[in-house]
Coordinates of C-alpha atoms in Angstrom, one line a residue:
X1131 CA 30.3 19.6 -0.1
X1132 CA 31.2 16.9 2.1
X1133 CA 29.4 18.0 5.0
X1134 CA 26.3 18.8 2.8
X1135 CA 24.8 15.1 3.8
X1136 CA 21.2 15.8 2.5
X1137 CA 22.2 16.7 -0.5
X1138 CA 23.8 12.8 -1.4
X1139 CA 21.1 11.9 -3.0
X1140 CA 21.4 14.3 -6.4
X1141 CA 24.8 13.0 -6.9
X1142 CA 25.2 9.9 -5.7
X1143 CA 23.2 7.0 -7.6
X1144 CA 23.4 4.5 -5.4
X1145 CA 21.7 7.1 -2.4
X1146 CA 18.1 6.6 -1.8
X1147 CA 18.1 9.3 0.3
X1148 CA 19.9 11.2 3.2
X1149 CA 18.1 13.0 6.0
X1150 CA 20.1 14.7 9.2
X1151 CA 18.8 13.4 12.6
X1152 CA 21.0 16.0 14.7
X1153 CA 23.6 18.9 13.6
X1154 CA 25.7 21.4 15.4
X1155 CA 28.7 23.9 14.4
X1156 CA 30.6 20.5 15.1
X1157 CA 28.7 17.4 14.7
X1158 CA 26.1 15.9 12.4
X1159 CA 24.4 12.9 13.1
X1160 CA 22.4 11.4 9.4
X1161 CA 21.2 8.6 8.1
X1162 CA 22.1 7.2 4.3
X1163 CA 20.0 5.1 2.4
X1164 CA 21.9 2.6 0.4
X1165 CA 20.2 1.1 -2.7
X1166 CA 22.0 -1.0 -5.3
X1167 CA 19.4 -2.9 -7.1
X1168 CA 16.8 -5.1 -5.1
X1169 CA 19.4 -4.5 -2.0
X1170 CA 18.5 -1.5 0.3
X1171 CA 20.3 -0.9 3.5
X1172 CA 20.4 2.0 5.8
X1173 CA 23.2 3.6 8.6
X1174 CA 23.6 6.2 10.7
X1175 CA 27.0 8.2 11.1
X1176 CA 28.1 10.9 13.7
X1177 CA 30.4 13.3 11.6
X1178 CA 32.6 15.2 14.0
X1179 CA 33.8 18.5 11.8
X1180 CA 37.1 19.8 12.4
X1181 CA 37.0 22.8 9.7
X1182 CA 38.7 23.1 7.1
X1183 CA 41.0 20.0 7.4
X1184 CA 39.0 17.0 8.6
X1185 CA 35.9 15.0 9.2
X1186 CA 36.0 11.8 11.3
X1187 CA 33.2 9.0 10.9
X1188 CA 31.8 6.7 13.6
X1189 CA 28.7 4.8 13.3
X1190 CA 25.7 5.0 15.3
X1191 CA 23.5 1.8 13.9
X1192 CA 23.8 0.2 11.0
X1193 CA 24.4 -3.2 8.8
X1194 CA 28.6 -3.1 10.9
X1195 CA 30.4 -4.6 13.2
X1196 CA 32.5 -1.5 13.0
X1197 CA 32.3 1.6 10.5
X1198 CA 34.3 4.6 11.5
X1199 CA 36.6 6.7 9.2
X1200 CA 37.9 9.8 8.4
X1201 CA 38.1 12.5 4.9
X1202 CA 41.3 14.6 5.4
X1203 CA 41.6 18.0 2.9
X1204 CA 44.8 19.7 2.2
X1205 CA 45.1 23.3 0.5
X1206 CA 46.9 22.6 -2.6
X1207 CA 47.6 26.8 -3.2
X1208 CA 44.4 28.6 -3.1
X1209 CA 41.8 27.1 -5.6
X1210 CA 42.0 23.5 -4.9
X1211 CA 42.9 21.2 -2.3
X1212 CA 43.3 17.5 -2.0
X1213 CA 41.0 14.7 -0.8
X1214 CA 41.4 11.6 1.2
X1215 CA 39.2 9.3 2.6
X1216 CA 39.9 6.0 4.9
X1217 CA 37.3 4.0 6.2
X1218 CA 37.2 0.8 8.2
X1219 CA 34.5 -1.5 8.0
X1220 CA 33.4 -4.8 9.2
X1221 CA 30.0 -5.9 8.8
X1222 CA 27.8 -7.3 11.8
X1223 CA 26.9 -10.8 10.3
X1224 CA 28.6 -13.1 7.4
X1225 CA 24.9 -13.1 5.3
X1226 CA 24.9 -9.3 5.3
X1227 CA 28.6 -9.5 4.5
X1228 CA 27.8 -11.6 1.6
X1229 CA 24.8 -9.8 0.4
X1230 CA 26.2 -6.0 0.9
X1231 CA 29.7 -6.3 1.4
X1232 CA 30.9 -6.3 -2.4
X1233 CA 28.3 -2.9 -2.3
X1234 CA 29.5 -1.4 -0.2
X1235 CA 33.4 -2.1 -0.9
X1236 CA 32.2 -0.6 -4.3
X1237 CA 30.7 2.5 -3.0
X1238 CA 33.6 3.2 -0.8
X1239 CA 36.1 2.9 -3.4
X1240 CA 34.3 5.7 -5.7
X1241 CA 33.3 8.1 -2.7
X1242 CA 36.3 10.7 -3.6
X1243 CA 36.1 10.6 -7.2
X1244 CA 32.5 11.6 -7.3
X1245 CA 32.7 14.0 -4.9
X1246 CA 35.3 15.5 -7.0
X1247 CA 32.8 15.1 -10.2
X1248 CA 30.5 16.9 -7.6
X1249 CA 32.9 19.6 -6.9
X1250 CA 33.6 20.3 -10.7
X1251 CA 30.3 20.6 -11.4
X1252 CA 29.3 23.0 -8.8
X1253 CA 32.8 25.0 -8.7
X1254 CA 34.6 24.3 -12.2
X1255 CA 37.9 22.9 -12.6

């Protein structure tokens, strides 16, 4: 569900659209399209996949400084598991900081629980 990038934008309100640039067994390299009102940003992320457990985050070009992260999932017996996700960020100017920082902070903070709305809704409870 995670890894399903292009798919962002039917469950995600505040993604304008996802594309993949580059994807192997281990790696996908996409762009998101942030859009939160008048504000629209865009970044690119390599996702390195280590199945079943983990996927770590690095940016490629964006609106950062630095953006790199990582979702960990744990098998919690055999119909469920549970999600983490840490992320770093710093953005690359203090405007765009202002502007998109209390966005993004926003998005970030809500990333788990709707992909676990996501999950429900595809897999049930």
């Amino acid at each position: 569900l995670v890894n399903g990038f292009e798919r962002y934008p039917e469950f995600l309100p505040w993604c304008g659209a996802a594309r993949v640039i580059e994807a192997t067994d281990t790696i996908i390299v996409g762009e998101l399209y942030i859009q939160k009102g008048s504000i629209r940003r865009s970044f690119i992320t390599k996702n390195t996949l280590t199945p079943p457990a983990r996927i770590d985050l690095s940016l490629v070009e964006g609106p950062f400084k630095s953006l790199r992260g990582y979702w960990l999932f744990e098998a919690i017996g055999s119909e469920a598991c549970r999600v983490c996700l840490d992320l770093e960020f710093d953005f690359s100017g203090r405007l765009i900081s202002i502007a998109f920082g209390p966005i993004f902070s926003q998005i970030a903070g809500s990333l788990v629980n709707a992909f676990c709305d996501r999950a429900d809704q595809l897999y049930g409870q």
